[in-house]
Amino acid sequence: MSIVGRVYLEKGRPVRVLIGWGRGGGPRNVLVEREDGSKVVRPFRGLRRLPAPSVSSMEPLF
């Protein structure tokens, strides 16, 4: 299962994973795109999953 393209929370703000790399066992570092369009490489550790979407809040994140 790939994490590329998925949206996670970084300090409560959504970020999209563009690239993930690291030696086996899952990604260690990821390139993420923030809401403002900036891109940064950061550890995957510390990113949190989005809460389950409710039916009434089906708006795009970006």
Short mmCIF file of C-alpha atoms in Angstrom, two decimals:
data_model
loop_
_atom_site.label_atom_id
_atom_site.label_comp_id
_atom_site.label_asym_id
_atom_site.label_seq_id
_atom_site.Cartn_x
_atom_site.Cartn_y
_atom_site.Cartn_z
CA MET A 1 0.00 0.00 0.00
CA SER A 2 1.50 3.31 -1.08
CA ILE A 3 1.30 6.54 0.90
CA VAL A 4 1.99 8.70 -2.17
CA GLY A 5 -0.96 11.01 -2.83
CA ARG A 6 -2.45 10.54 0.62
CA VAL A 7 -3.29 13.48 2.85
CA TYR A 8 -2.06 13.58 6.45
CA LEU A 9 -2.05 16.20 9.18
CA GLU A 10 1.12 18.05 10.13
CA LYS A 11 0.54 20.10 13.30
CA GLY A 12 -3.18 20.05 12.52
CA ARG A 13 -2.77 21.27 8.92
CA PRO A 14 -3.29 19.03 5.86
CA VAL A 15 -0.27 18.01 3.76
CA ARG A 16 -0.15 15.75 0.69
CA VAL A 17 2.63 13.16 0.39
CA LEU A 18 4.39 13.49 -2.98
CA ILE A 19 7.32 11.06 -2.53
CA GLY A 20 8.33 8.65 0.22
CA TRP A 21 11.68 6.90 0.56
CA GLY A 22 13.75 4.94 3.02
CA ARG A 23 15.16 1.46 3.41
CA GLY A 24 12.43 -1.20 3.73
CA GLY A 25 9.92 -1.29 6.55
CA GLY A 26 8.11 1.84 5.44
CA PRO A 27 9.03 5.38 4.54
CA ARG A 28 11.39 7.31 6.77
CA ASN A 29 11.37 10.64 4.96
CA VAL A 30 8.66 12.10 2.76
CA LEU A 31 8.34 15.07 0.43
CA VAL A 32 5.09 16.81 1.36
CA GLU A 33 3.18 19.69 -0.19
CA ARG A 34 1.58 22.10 2.24
CA GLU A 35 -1.62 24.10 1.72
CA ASP A 36 0.36 27.16 0.59
CA GLY A 37 2.06 25.12 -2.15
CA SER A 38 5.45 24.92 -0.44
CA LYS A 39 7.24 21.59 -0.54
CA VAL A 40 9.44 20.24 2.22
CA VAL A 41 11.19 16.98 3.08
CA ARG A 42 10.35 15.84 6.60
CA PRO A 43 10.25 12.62 8.62
CA PHE A 44 7.11 10.57 8.06
CA ARG A 45 6.97 10.06 11.81
CA GLY A 46 4.88 12.87 13.27
CA LEU A 47 2.33 12.98 10.46
CA ARG A 48 -1.15 11.98 11.60
CA ARG A 49 -4.04 10.41 9.74
CA LEU A 50 -7.04 12.55 8.91
CA PRO A 51 -10.15 11.90 11.00
CA ALA A 52 -12.85 9.87 9.25
CA PRO A 53 -14.83 12.23 6.98
CA SER A 54 -18.42 12.98 7.85
CA VAL A 55 -21.02 12.97 5.10
CA SER A 56 -21.67 16.72 5.49
CA SER A 57 -18.01 17.74 5.07
CA MET A 58 -17.15 16.39 1.64
CA GLU A 59 -15.15 19.46 0.54
CA PRO A 60 -11.74 19.10 -1.13
CA LEU A 61 -8.74 19.82 1.11
CA PHE A 62 -6.70 21.63 -1.55
#
